[in-house]
PDB file of C-alpha atoms in Angstrom:
ATOM      1  CA  GLN S  14      78.661 -50.819 -41.638  1.00  0.00           C
ATOM      2  CA  GLN S  15      77.757 -51.091 -37.957  1.00  0.00           C
ATOM      3  CA  GLN S  16      81.160 -49.682 -36.996  1.00  0.00           C
ATOM      4  CA  GLN S  17      80.691 -46.799 -39.411  1.00  0.00           C
ATOM      5  CA  GLN S  18      77.238 -46.110 -38.014  1.00  0.00           C
ATOM      6  CA  GLN S  19      78.614 -46.190 -34.470  1.00  0.00           C
ATOM      7  CA  GLN S  20      81.415 -43.817 -35.448  1.00  0.00           C
ATOM      8  CA  GLN S  21      78.921 -41.472 -37.099  1.00  0.00           C
ATOM      9  CA  GLN S  22      76.726 -41.549 -34.002  1.00  0.00           C
ATOM     10  CA  GLN S  23      79.736 -40.796 -31.781  1.00  0.00           C
ATOM     11  CA  GLN S  24      80.752 -37.900 -34.026  1.00  0.00           C
ATOM     12  CA  GLN S  25      77.220 -36.539 -33.963  1.00  0.00           C
ATOM     13  CA  GLN S  26      77.097 -36.809 -30.185  1.00  0.00           C
ATOM     14  CA  GLN S  27      80.427 -34.970 -29.931  1.00  0.00           C
ATOM     15  CA  GLN S  28      79.152 -32.246 -32.260  1.00  0.00           C
ATOM     16  CA  GLN S  29      75.982 -31.889 -30.202  1.00  0.00           C
ATOM     17  CA  GLN S  30      78.030 -31.653 -26.997  1.00  0.00           C
ATOM     18  CA  GLN S  31      80.263 -28.997 -28.559  1.00  0.00           C
ATOM     19  CA  GLN S  32      77.219 -27.027 -29.699  1.00  0.00           C
ATOM     20  CA  GLN S  33      75.694 -27.254 -26.233  1.00  0.00           C
ATOM     21  CA  GLN S  34      78.968 -26.069 -24.667  1.00  0.00           C
ATOM     22  CA  GLN S  35      79.140 -23.147 -27.109  1.00  0.00           C
ATOM     23  CA  GLN S  36      75.559 -22.211 -26.325  1.00  0.00           C
ATOM     24  CA  GLN S  37      76.243 -22.376 -22.597  1.00  0.00           C
ATOM     25  CA  GLN S  38      79.346 -20.200 -23.014  1.00  0.00           C
ATOM     26  CA  GLN S  39      77.402 -17.670 -25.081  1.00  0.00           C
ATOM     27  CA  GLN S  40      74.608 -17.576 -22.530  1.00  0.00           C
ATOM     28  CA  GLN S  41      77.129 -17.183 -19.699  1.00  0.00           C
ATOM     29  CA  GLY S  42      78.823 -14.334 -21.574  1.00  0.00           C
ATOM     30  CA  LEU S  43      75.514 -12.609 -22.191  1.00  0.00           C
ATOM     31  CA  THR S  44      74.500 -12.974 -18.550  1.00  0.00           C
ATOM     32  CA  ALA S  45      77.895 -11.626 -17.432  1.00  0.00           C
ATOM     33  CA  VAL S  46      77.549  -8.607 -19.735  1.00  0.00           C
ATOM     34  CA  TRP S  47      74.015  -8.050 -18.500  1.00  0.00           C
ATOM     35  CA  THR S  48      75.038  -8.225 -14.817  1.00  0.00           C
ATOM     36  CA  ALA S  49      78.038  -5.933 -15.402  1.00  0.00           C
ATOM     37  CA  TRP S  50      75.893  -3.406 -17.199  1.00  0.00           C
ATOM     38  CA  ARG S  51      73.302  -3.467 -14.430  1.00  0.00           C
ATOM     39  CA  LYS S  52      76.018  -3.035 -11.804  1.00  0.00           C
ATOM     40  CA  ALA S  53      77.467  -0.083 -13.716  1.00  0.00           C
ATOM     41  CA  CYS S  54      74.021   1.521 -13.973  1.00  0.00           C
ATOM     42  CA  SER S  55      73.386   1.031 -10.259  1.00  0.00           C
ATOM     43  CA  VAL S  56      76.841   2.436  -9.399  1.00  0.00           C
ATOM     44  CA  THR S  57      76.289   5.518 -11.558  1.00  0.00           C
ATOM     45  CA  LEU S  58      72.877   6.113  -9.988  1.00  0.00           C
ATOM     46  CA  ALA S  59      74.377   5.725  -6.512  1.00  0.00           C
ATOM     47  CA  LEU S  60      77.176   8.180  -7.364  1.00  0.00           C
ATOM     48  CA  ILE S  61      74.700  10.714  -8.721  1.00  0.00           C
ATOM     49  CA  SER S  62      72.506  10.450  -5.629  1.00  0.00           C
ATOM     50  CA  SER S  63      75.544  10.700  -3.316  1.00  0.00           C
ATOM     51  CA  ASN S  64      76.782  13.781  -5.201  1.00  0.00           C
ATOM     52  CA  PHE S  65      73.392  15.401  -4.745  1.00  0.00           C
ATOM     53  CA  ARG S  66      73.441  14.618  -1.051  1.00  0.00           C
ATOM     54  CA  LEU S  67      77.003  15.900  -0.604  1.00  0.00           C
ATOM     55  CA  SER S  68      76.271  19.100  -2.502  1.00  0.00           C
ATOM     56  CA  ALA S  69      73.165  19.711  -0.405  1.00  0.00           C
ATOM     57  CA  LYS S  70      75.096  19.077   2.820  1.00  0.00           C
ATOM     58  CA  SER S  71      77.962  21.367   1.767  1.00  0.00           C
ATOM     59  CA  GLU S  72      75.528  24.130   0.852  1.00  0.00           C
ATOM     60  CA  LEU S  73      73.842  23.821   4.221  1.00  0.00           C
ATOM     61  CA  LYS S  74      77.209  23.982   6.004  1.00  0.00           C
ATOM     62  CA  GLU S  75      78.283  27.028   4.013  1.00  0.00           C
ATOM     63  CA  THR S  76      75.047  28.857   4.732  1.00  0.00           C
ATOM     64  CA  GLN S  77      75.279  27.979   8.406  1.00  0.00           C
ATOM     65  CA  THR S  78      78.881  29.201   8.665  1.00  0.00           C
ATOM     66  CA  ALA S  79      78.075  32.398   6.755  1.00  0.00           C
ATOM     67  CA  ALA S  80      75.081  33.087   8.958  1.00  0.00           C
ATOM     68  CA  ALA S  81      77.165  32.478  12.077  1.00  0.00           C
ATOM     69  CA  ALA S  82      79.912  34.818  10.830  1.00  0.00           C
ATOM     70  CA  ALA S  83      77.392  37.514   9.984  1.00  0.00           C
ATOM     71  CA  ALA S  84      75.797  37.199  13.398  1.00  0.00           C
ATOM     72  CA  ALA S  85      79.205  37.424  15.079  1.00  0.00           C
ATOM     73  CA  ALA S  86      80.143  40.483  13.038  1.00  0.00           C
ATOM     74  CA  ALA S  87      76.882  42.169  13.879  1.00  0.00           C
ATOM     75  CA  ALA S  88      77.372  41.441  17.557  1.00  0.00           C
ATOM     76  CA  ALA S  89      80.924  42.793  17.426  1.00  0.00           C
ATOM     77  CA  ALA S  90      79.761  45.950  15.675  1.00  0.00           C
ATOM     78  CA  GLN S  91      77.100  46.524  18.292  1.00  0.00           C
ATOM     79  CA  THR S  92      79.485  45.914  21.215  1.00  0.00           C
ATOM     80  CA  ALA S  93      82.352  48.080  19.763  1.00  0.00           C
ATOM     81  CA  PRO S  94      82.875  51.552  21.495  1.00  0.00           C
ATOM     82  CA  ASP S  95      81.353  54.417  19.568  1.00  0.00           C
ATOM     83  CA  THR S  96      83.876  57.371  19.565  1.00  0.00           C
ATOM     84  CA  ARG S  97      81.613  59.487  17.443  1.00  0.00           C
ATOM     85  CA  SER S  98      79.443  61.940  19.275  1.00  0.00           C
ATOM     86  CA  LYS S  99      76.781  62.793  16.744  1.00  0.00           C
ATOM     87  CA  THR S 100      76.920  60.144  14.026  1.00  0.00           C
ATOM     88  CA  ALA S 101      74.613  57.095  14.399  1.00  0.00           C
ATOM     89  CA  PRO S 102      75.867  53.491  13.876  1.00  0.00           C
ATOM     90  CA  VAL S 103      75.469  52.019  10.415  1.00  0.00           C
ATOM     91  CA  PRO S 104      72.699  49.353  10.406  1.00  0.00           C
ATOM     92  CA  PHE S 105      73.316  45.812   9.011  1.00  0.00           C
ATOM     93  CA  LEU S 106      71.246  45.262   5.876  1.00  0.00           C
ATOM     94  CA  PRO S 107      71.979  41.783   4.485  1.00  0.00           C
ATOM     95  CA  GLU S 108      69.465  41.916   1.647  1.00  0.00           C
ATOM     96  CA  GLN S 109      70.434  45.319   0.189  1.00  0.00           C
ATOM     97  CA  PRO S 110      73.300  45.185  -2.344  1.00  0.00           C
ATOM     98  CA  ALA S 111      76.348  47.207  -1.512  1.00  0.00           C
ATOM     99  CA  ALA S 112      77.120  50.062  -3.885  1.00  0.00           C
ATOM    100  CA  PRO S 113      80.453  49.716  -5.634  1.00  0.00           C
ATOM    101  CA  SER S 114      81.310  53.432  -5.392  1.00  0.00           C
ATOM    102  CA  ALA S 115      80.557  54.037  -1.723  1.00  0.00           C
ATOM    103  CA  ALA S 116      81.076  57.425  -0.073  1.00  0.00           C
ATOM    104  CA  PRO S 117      84.094  57.822   2.165  1.00  0.00           C
ATOM    105  CA  LEU S 118      83.222  56.638   5.613  1.00  0.00           C
ATOM    106  CA  LYS S 119      83.679  58.914   8.573  1.00  0.00           C
ATOM    107  CA  GLY S 120      85.033  57.714  11.821  1.00  0.00           C
ATOM    108  CA  THR S 121      87.995  55.868  13.128  1.00  0.00           C
ATOM    109  CA  LYS S 122      89.956  53.198  11.320  1.00  0.00           C
ATOM    110  CA  GLN S 123      88.425  50.410  13.435  1.00  0.00           C
ATOM    111  CA  GLN S 124      84.931  51.397  12.404  1.00  0.00           C
ATOM    112  CA  GLN S 125      86.001  51.575   8.765  1.00  0.00           C
ATOM    113  CA  GLN S 126      87.538  48.109   8.986  1.00  0.00           C
ATOM    114  CA  GLN S 127      84.412  46.728  10.649  1.00  0.00           C
ATOM    115  CA  GLN S 128      82.223  48.284   7.983  1.00  0.00           C
ATOM    116  CA  GLN S 129      84.431  46.846   5.244  1.00  0.00           C
ATOM    117  CA  GLN S 130      84.245  43.406   6.864  1.00  0.00           C
ATOM    118  CA  GLN S 131      80.477  43.693   7.115  1.00  0.00           C
ATOM    119  CA  GLN S 132      80.250  44.703   3.471  1.00  0.00           C
ATOM    120  CA  GLN S 133      82.452  41.779   2.441  1.00  0.00           C
ATOM    121  CA  GLN S 134      80.396  39.359   4.514  1.00  0.00           C
ATOM    122  CA  HIS S 135      77.241  40.832   3.020  1.00  0.00           C
ATOM    123  CA  LEU S 136      78.636  40.314  -0.464  1.00  0.00           C
ATOM    124  CA  ARG S 137      79.607  36.756   0.392  1.00  0.00           C
ATOM    125  CA  LEU S 138      76.129  36.042   1.718  1.00  0.00           C
ATOM    126  CA  GLN S 139      74.601  37.457  -1.431  1.00  0.00           C
ATOM    127  CA  GLN S 140      76.889  35.337  -3.577  1.00  0.00           C
ATOM    128  CA  GLN S 141      76.061  32.234  -1.539  1.00  0.00           C
ATOM    129  CA  ARG S 142      72.343  32.943  -1.850  1.00  0.00           C
ATOM    130  CA  GLN S 143      72.696  33.424  -5.579  1.00  0.00           C
ATOM    131  CA  LEU S 144      74.598  30.131  -5.796  1.00  0.00           C
ATOM    132  CA  GLN S 145      71.903  28.400  -3.762  1.00  0.00           C
ATOM    133  CA  GLN S 146      69.181  29.815  -5.977  1.00  0.00           C
ATOM    134  CA  HIS S 147      71.115  28.787  -9.056  1.00  0.00           C
ATOM    135  CA  ARG S 148      71.538  25.273  -7.671  1.00  0.00           C
ATOM    136  CA  LEU S 149      67.887  25.110  -6.685  1.00  0.00           C
ATOM    137  CA  GLN S 150      67.003  26.139 -10.203  1.00  0.00           C
ATOM    138  CA  GLN S 151      69.337  23.496 -11.572  1.00  0.00           C
ATOM    139  CA  GLN S 152      67.969  20.716  -9.317  1.00  0.00           C
ATOM    140  CA  PRO S 153      64.775  20.095 -11.368  1.00  0.00           C
ATOM    141  CA  GLN S 154      66.896  20.044 -14.494  1.00  0.00           C
ATOM    142  CA  GLN S 155      69.171  17.491 -12.872  1.00  0.00           C
ATOM    143  CA  LEU S 156      66.135  15.510 -11.751  1.00  0.00           C
ATOM    144  CA  GLN S 157      64.821  15.605 -15.299  1.00  0.00           C
ATOM    145  CA  GLN S 158      68.215  14.453 -16.510  1.00  0.00           C
ATOM    146  CA  LEU S 159      68.146  11.624 -13.981  1.00  0.00           C
ATOM    147  CA  ARG S 160      64.678  10.589 -15.102  1.00  0.00           C
ATOM    148  CA  ALA S 161      65.780  10.770 -18.710  1.00  0.00           C
ATOM    149  CA  THR S 162      68.790   8.614 -17.888  1.00  0.00           C
ATOM    150  CA  GLN S 163      66.545   6.137 -16.068  1.00  0.00           C
ATOM    151  CA  LYS S 164      64.230   6.003 -19.070  1.00  0.00           C
ATOM    152  CA  ARG S 165      67.220   5.489 -21.315  1.00  0.00           C
ATOM    153  CA  ASN S 166      68.451   2.751 -19.046  1.00  0.00           C
ATOM    154  CA  GLN S 167      65.029   1.080 -19.174  1.00  0.00           C
ATOM    155  CA  LYS S 168      64.964   1.407 -22.949  1.00  0.00           C
ATOM    156  CA  ASN S 169      68.463  -0.016 -23.100  1.00  0.00           C
ATOM    157  CA  GLN S 170      67.367  -2.880 -20.852  1.00  0.00           C
ATOM    158  CA  HIS S 171      64.377  -3.629 -23.092  1.00  0.00           C
ATOM    159  CA  HIS S 172      66.576  -3.364 -26.158  1.00  0.00           C
ATOM    160  CA  PHE S 173      69.166  -5.633 -24.583  1.00  0.00           C
ATOM    161  CA  GLN S 174      66.495  -8.171 -23.601  1.00  0.00           C
ATOM    162  CA  SER S 175      64.993  -8.060 -27.087  1.00  0.00           C
ATOM    163  CA  THR S 176      68.424  -8.536 -28.632  1.00  0.00           C
ATOM    164  CA  VAL S 177      69.088 -11.459 -26.300  1.00  0.00           C
ATOM    165  CA  LYS S 178      65.761 -13.020 -27.270  1.00  0.00           C
ATOM    166  CA  GLN S 179      66.501 -12.486 -30.951  1.00  0.00           C
ATOM    167  CA  GLN S 180      69.915 -14.062 -30.523  1.00  0.00           C
ATOM    168  CA  GLU S 181      68.371 -17.036 -28.717  1.00  0.00           C
ATOM    169  CA  GLN S 182      65.778 -17.423 -31.483  1.00  0.00           C
ATOM    170  CA  GLN S 183      68.491 -17.204 -34.117  1.00  0.00           C
ATOM    171  CA  GLN S 184      70.522 -19.799 -32.240  1.00  0.00           C
ATOM    172  CA  GLN S 185      67.502 -22.087 -32.057  1.00  0.00           C
ATOM    173  CA  GLN S 186      66.844 -21.649 -35.769  1.00  0.00           C
ATOM    174  CA  GLN S 187      70.487 -22.357 -36.528  1.00  0.00           C
ATOM    175  CA  GLN S 188      70.360 -25.455 -34.335  1.00  0.00           C
ATOM    176  CA  GLN S 189      67.224 -26.663 -36.111  1.00  0.00           C
ATOM    177  CA  GLN S 190      68.813 -26.054 -39.489  1.00  0.00           C
ATOM    178  CA  GLN S 191      71.946 -27.886 -38.398  1.00  0.00           C
ATOM    179  CA  GLN S 192      69.873 -30.795 -37.107  1.00  0.00           C
ATOM    180  CA  GLN S 193      67.956 -30.955 -40.378  1.00  0.00           C
ATOM    181  CA  GLN S 194      71.188 -30.885 -42.341  1.00  0.00           C
ATOM    182  CA  GLN S 195      72.632 -33.616 -40.130  1.00  0.00           C
ATOM    183  CA  GLN S 196      69.522 -35.735 -40.610  1.00  0.00           C
ATOM    184  CA  GLN S 197      69.724 -35.221 -44.349  1.00  0.00           C
ATOM    185  CA  GLN S 198      73.395 -36.152 -44.323  1.00  0.00           C
ATOM    186  CA  ARG S 199      72.540 -39.256 -42.300  1.00  0.00           C
ATOM    187  CA  CYS S 200      69.705 -40.232 -44.593  1.00  0.00           C
ATOM    188  CA  LEU S 201      71.572 -39.688 -47.870  1.00  0.00           C
ATOM    189  CA  PRO S 202      73.889 -42.739 -47.585  1.00  0.00           C
ATOM    190  CA  ARG S 203      70.991 -44.901 -46.431  1.00  0.00           C
ATOM    191  CA  ILE S 204      68.877 -43.735 -49.349  1.00  0.00           C
ATOM    192  CA  SER S 205      71.706 -44.424 -51.771  1.00  0.00           C
ATOM    193  CA  ARG S 206      72.171 -47.904 -50.307  1.00  0.00           C
ATOM    194  CA  LEU S 207      68.471 -48.644 -50.477  1.00  0.00           C
ATOM    195  CA  SER S 208      68.293 -47.395 -54.044  1.00  0.00           C
ATOM    196  CA  LEU S 209      71.215 -49.625 -55.006  1.00  0.00           C
ATOM    197  CA  LYS S 210      69.581 -52.603 -53.319  1.00  0.00           C
ATOM    198  CA  PHE S 211      66.299 -51.859 -55.020  1.00  0.00           C
ATOM    199  CA  ALA S 212      67.985 -51.589 -58.405  1.00  0.00           C
ATOM    200  CA  ALA S 213      69.824 -54.858 -57.780  1.00  0.00           C
ATOM    201  CA  SER S 214      66.613 -56.600 -56.744  1.00  0.00           C
ATOM    202  CA  ILE S 215      64.830 -55.274 -59.835  1.00  0.00           C
ATOM    203  CA  SER S 216      67.622 -56.503 -62.073  1.00  0.00           C
ATOM    204  CA  SER S 217      67.614 -59.909 -60.375  1.00  0.00           C
ATOM    205  CA  VAL S 218      63.846 -60.187 -60.796  1.00  0.00           C
ATOM    206  CA  GLN S 219      64.113 -59.191 -64.429  1.00  0.00           C
ATOM    207  CA  HIS S 220      66.870 -61.735 -65.058  1.00  0.00           C
ATOM    208  CA  LYS S 221      64.967 -64.618 -63.523  1.00  0.00           C
ATOM    209  CA  SER S 222      64.165 -67.490 -65.818  1.00  0.00           C
ATOM    210  CA  ALA S 223      60.750 -68.170 -67.335  1.00  0.00           C
ATOM    211  CA  ALA S 224      60.660 -71.520 -65.534  1.00  0.00           C
ATOM    212  CA  ASP S 225      60.565 -69.802 -62.159  1.00  0.00           C
ATOM    213  CA  ARG S 226      57.764 -67.584 -63.358  1.00  0.00           C
ATOM    214  CA  ARG S 227      55.819 -70.603 -64.668  1.00  0.00           C
ATOM    215  CA  LYS S 228      56.329 -72.386 -61.392  1.00  0.00           C
ATOM    216  CA  GLN S 229      55.007 -69.384 -59.567  1.00  0.00           C
ATOM    217  CA  GLN S 230      52.009 -69.191 -61.893  1.00  0.00           C
ATOM    218  CA  GLN S 231      51.301 -72.917 -61.476  1.00  0.00           C
ATOM    219  CA  GLN S 232      51.559 -72.595 -57.744  1.00  0.00           C
ATOM    220  CA  GLN S 233      49.163 -69.671 -57.821  1.00  0.00           C
ATOM    221  CA  LEU S 234      46.722 -71.662 -59.978  1.00  0.00           C
ATOM    222  CA  GLN S 235      46.907 -74.608 -57.612  1.00  0.00           C
ATOM    223  CA  ASP S 236      46.269 -72.328 -54.669  1.00  0.00           C
ATOM    224  CA  GLN S 237      43.283 -70.815 -56.447  1.00  0.00           C
ATOM    225  CA  GLN S 238      41.901 -74.265 -57.289  1.00  0.00           C
ATOM    226  CA  GLN S 239      42.286 -75.395 -53.716  1.00  0.00           C
ATOM    227  CA  GLN S 240      40.504 -72.285 -52.531  1.00  0.00           C
ATOM    228  CA  LEU S 241      37.666 -72.914 -55.001  1.00  0.00           C
ATOM    229  CA  LEU S 242      37.364 -76.537 -53.872  1.00  0.00           C
ATOM    230  CA  LEU S 243      37.224 -75.437 -50.280  1.00  0.00           C
ATOM    231  CA  GLN S 244      34.525 -72.924 -51.123  1.00  0.00           C
ATOM    232  CA  VAL S 245      32.485 -75.585 -52.995  1.00  0.00           C
ATOM    233  CA  GLN S 246      32.828 -78.011 -50.098  1.00  0.00           C
ATOM    234  CA  GLN S 247      31.730 -75.354 -47.659  1.00  0.00           C
ATOM    235  CA  GLN S 248      28.690 -74.567 -49.809  1.00  0.00           C
ATOM    236  CA  GLN S 249      27.789 -78.263 -50.036  1.00  0.00           C
ATOM    237  CA  LEU S 250      28.036 -78.615 -46.291  1.00  0.00           C
ATOM    238  CA  LEU S 251      25.788 -75.603 -45.875  1.00  0.00           C
ATOM    239  CA  VAL S 252      23.214 -77.109 -48.289  1.00  0.00           C
ATOM    240  CA  GLN S 253      23.311 -80.424 -46.440  1.00  0.00           C
ATOM    241  CA  ASP S 254      22.812 -78.674 -43.132  1.00  0.00           C
ATOM    242  CA  GLN S 255      19.849 -76.788 -44.551  1.00  0.00           C
ATOM    243  CA  GLN S 256      18.322 -80.010 -45.936  1.00  0.00           C
ATOM    244  CA  GLN S 257      18.733 -81.766 -42.616  1.00  0.00           C
ATOM    245  CA  GLN S 258      17.103 -78.831 -40.885  1.00  0.00           C
ATOM    246  CA  LEU S 259      14.170 -78.997 -43.298  1.00  0.00           C
ATOM    247  CA  LEU S 260      13.780 -82.752 -42.759  1.00  0.00           C
ATOM    248  CA  GLN S 261      13.789 -82.278 -39.039  1.00  0.00           C
ATOM    249  CA  ASP S 262      11.134 -79.570 -39.343  1.00  0.00           C
ATOM    250  CA  GLN S 263       8.980 -81.827 -41.538  1.00  0.00           C
ATOM    251  CA  GLN S 264       9.334 -84.733 -39.115  1.00  0.00           C
ATOM    252  CA  GLN S 265       8.274 -82.514 -36.255  1.00  0.00           C
ATOM    253  CA  GLN S 266       5.235 -81.356 -38.208  1.00  0.00           C
ATOM    254  CA  LEU S 267       4.291 -84.983 -39.003  1.00  0.00           C
ATOM    255  CA  LEU S 268       4.624 -85.959 -35.385  1.00  0.00           C
ATOM    256  CA  GLN S 269       2.398 -83.085 -34.339  1.00  0.00           C
ATOM    257  CA  GLU S 270      -0.218 -84.054 -36.933  1.00  0.00           C
ATOM    258  CA  GLN S 271      -0.095 -87.692 -35.817  1.00  0.00           C
ATOM    259  CA  GLN S 272      -0.540 -86.658 -32.220  1.00  0.00           C
ATOM    260  CA  GLN S 273      -3.539 -84.520 -33.151  1.00  0.00           C
ATOM    261  CA  GLN S 274      -5.043 -87.417 -35.134  1.00  0.00           C
ATOM    262  CA  LEU S 275      -4.590 -89.760 -32.210  1.00  0.00           C
ATOM    263  CA  LEU S 276      -6.290 -87.310 -29.894  1.00  0.00           C
ATOM    264  CA  GLN S 277      -9.215 -86.975 -32.261  1.00  0.00           C
ATOM    265  CA  ASP S 278      -9.510 -90.782 -32.563  1.00  0.00           C
ATOM    266  CA  GLN S 279      -9.451 -91.142 -28.811  1.00  0.00           C
ATOM    267  CA  GLN S 280     -12.178 -88.520 -28.420  1.00  0.00           C
ATOM    268  CA  GLN S 281     -14.348 -90.216 -31.026  1.00  0.00           C
ATOM    269  CA  GLN S 282     -13.841 -93.567 -29.305  1.00  0.00           C
ATOM    270  CA  LEU S 283     -14.898 -92.047 -26.026  1.00  0.00           C
ATOM    271  CA  LEU S 284     -18.032 -90.611 -27.585  1.00  0.00           C
ATOM    272  CA  GLN S 285     -18.926 -93.919 -29.124  1.00  0.00           C
ATOM    273  CA  ASP S 286     -18.474 -95.682 -25.782  1.00  0.00           C
ATOM    274  CA  GLN S 287     -20.725 -93.167 -24.091  1.00  0.00           C
ATOM    275  CA  LEU S 288     -23.409 -93.647 -26.736  1.00  0.00           C
ATOM    276  CA  ARG S 289     -23.271 -97.404 -26.345  1.00  0.00           C
ATOM    277  CA  GLN S 290     -23.601 -97.143 -22.607  1.00  0.00           C
ATOM    278  CA  GLN S 291     -26.591 -94.862 -22.979  1.00  0.00           C
ATOM    279  CA  ASN S 292     -28.244 -97.260 -25.432  1.00  0.00           C
ATOM    280  CA  VAL S 293     -27.681-100.165 -23.076  1.00  0.00           C
ATOM    281  CA  HIS S 294     -29.157 -98.209 -20.240  1.00  0.00           C
ATOM    282  CA  ARG S 295     -32.236 -97.371 -22.318  1.00  0.00           C
ATOM    283  CA  SER S 296     -32.856-100.953 -23.193  1.00  0.00           C
ATOM    284  CA  ASN S 297     -32.622-102.027 -19.565  1.00  0.00           C
ATOM    285  CA  THR S 298     -34.908 -99.339 -18.095  1.00  0.00           C
ATOM    286  CA  PRO S 299     -38.639 -99.027 -19.230  1.00  0.00           C
ATOM    287  CA  THR S 300     -39.514 -95.394 -19.724  1.00  0.00           C
ATOM    288  CA  THR S 301     -42.279 -93.364 -21.272  1.00  0.00           C
ATOM    289  CA  ASN S 302     -42.168 -91.684 -24.596  1.00  0.00           C
ATOM    290  CA  SER S 303     -41.510 -88.319 -23.055  1.00  0.00           C
ATOM    291  CA  SER S 304     -38.588 -89.611 -21.062  1.00  0.00           C
ATOM    292  CA  SER S 305     -37.201 -91.389 -24.078  1.00  0.00           C
ATOM    293  CA  SER S 306     -37.551 -88.267 -26.147  1.00  0.00           C
ATOM    294  CA  SER S 307     -35.864 -86.235 -23.459  1.00  0.00           C
ATOM    295  CA  ASN S 308     -33.091 -88.808 -23.215  1.00  0.00           C
ATOM    296  CA  SER S 309     -32.646 -88.823 -26.941  1.00  0.00           C
ATOM    297  CA  SER S 310     -32.497 -85.032 -26.990  1.00  0.00           C
ATOM    298  CA  SER S 311     -29.992 -85.029 -24.160  1.00  0.00           C
ATOM    299  CA  SER S 312     -27.903 -87.695 -25.879  1.00  0.00           C
ATOM    300  CA  SER S 313     -27.957 -85.744 -29.129  1.00  0.00           C
ATOM    301  CA  SER S 314     -26.948 -82.577 -27.297  1.00  0.00           C
ATOM    302  CA  SER S 315     -24.148 -84.429 -25.505  1.00  0.00           C
ATOM    303  CA  SER S 316     -22.954 -85.942 -28.778  1.00  0.00           C
ATOM    304  CA  SER S 317     -22.995 -82.536 -30.452  1.00  0.00           C
ATOM    305  CA  SER S 318     -21.098 -80.991 -27.548  1.00  0.00           C
ATOM    306  CA  SER S 319     -18.528 -83.802 -27.584  1.00  0.00           C
ATOM    307  CA  SER S 320     -18.088 -83.495 -31.335  1.00  0.00           C
ATOM    308  CA  SER S 321     -17.638 -79.733 -31.030  1.00  0.00           C
ATOM    309  CA  SER S 322     -15.123 -80.196 -28.229  1.00  0.00           C
ATOM    310  CA  GLY S 323     -13.228 -82.742 -30.327  1.00  0.00           C
ATOM    311  CA  SER S 324     -13.105 -80.401 -33.243  1.00  0.00           C
ATOM    312  CA  CYS S 325     -11.800 -77.662 -30.969  1.00  0.00           C
ATOM    313  CA  CYS S 326      -9.041 -79.927 -29.730  1.00  0.00           C
TER     314      CYS S 326
END
């Protein structure tokens, strides 16, 4: 049984280790997916921002080159020799659109070529300006799209985090359920063994002989009798102790009474001795009636005071 229990414990430990490894692998996979997704989002945002920067730079370069070409053409037109005597030079109007059906130009071929070049440059500038305006109009839309993508990315991040949390909670619940099932599986054989042992013990108790039961009953009776005897003895000892205490109290009271009686006897003896001495003194000394009466009154007062003091004692 011990070997089986050890084997079961080893198997359970191996299962727990495998589960932990699986959980670690799942967590590593989730973290890898999360990092890859974040990297992809950051790369896309960087590409979008770089495209915006490149487009802005290219537009600036194109406008600069077009402006430089227009300035050069205007300078060349101004510096070119004017063979016409009466006609005035054609002014450079960059903002006015060129008419498609223009009138036939008068002058030499060089002037016509210069005018055509100026018109073409003017058209190019207009087209570039229109493109710039169109791009400027599209920039807020692109910014809105970028913000929308950022919001989507944030929502996706929250959703991903919530899904990860849900998966972790589900994994924890599954682990708890597995642990409960494992505990139940562990407890089932023990419960079955205990139930078998209990049934066997019940059957053995039921199949015991009546002699054993009688012996047990007799032993119980003897124990009860011994307990009763001990209780009776204890009560007797308590009664004896109480009686002894009462006797001691009575003896103390008697001693106190005897002492009081002795004190009273001694006081009376003293009084009698005093009276005798006074009588002897009277007989020895001749006195008048007044003195004798005063002595007798004093002796009576002294005797009364002594008797009162004795009674107080």
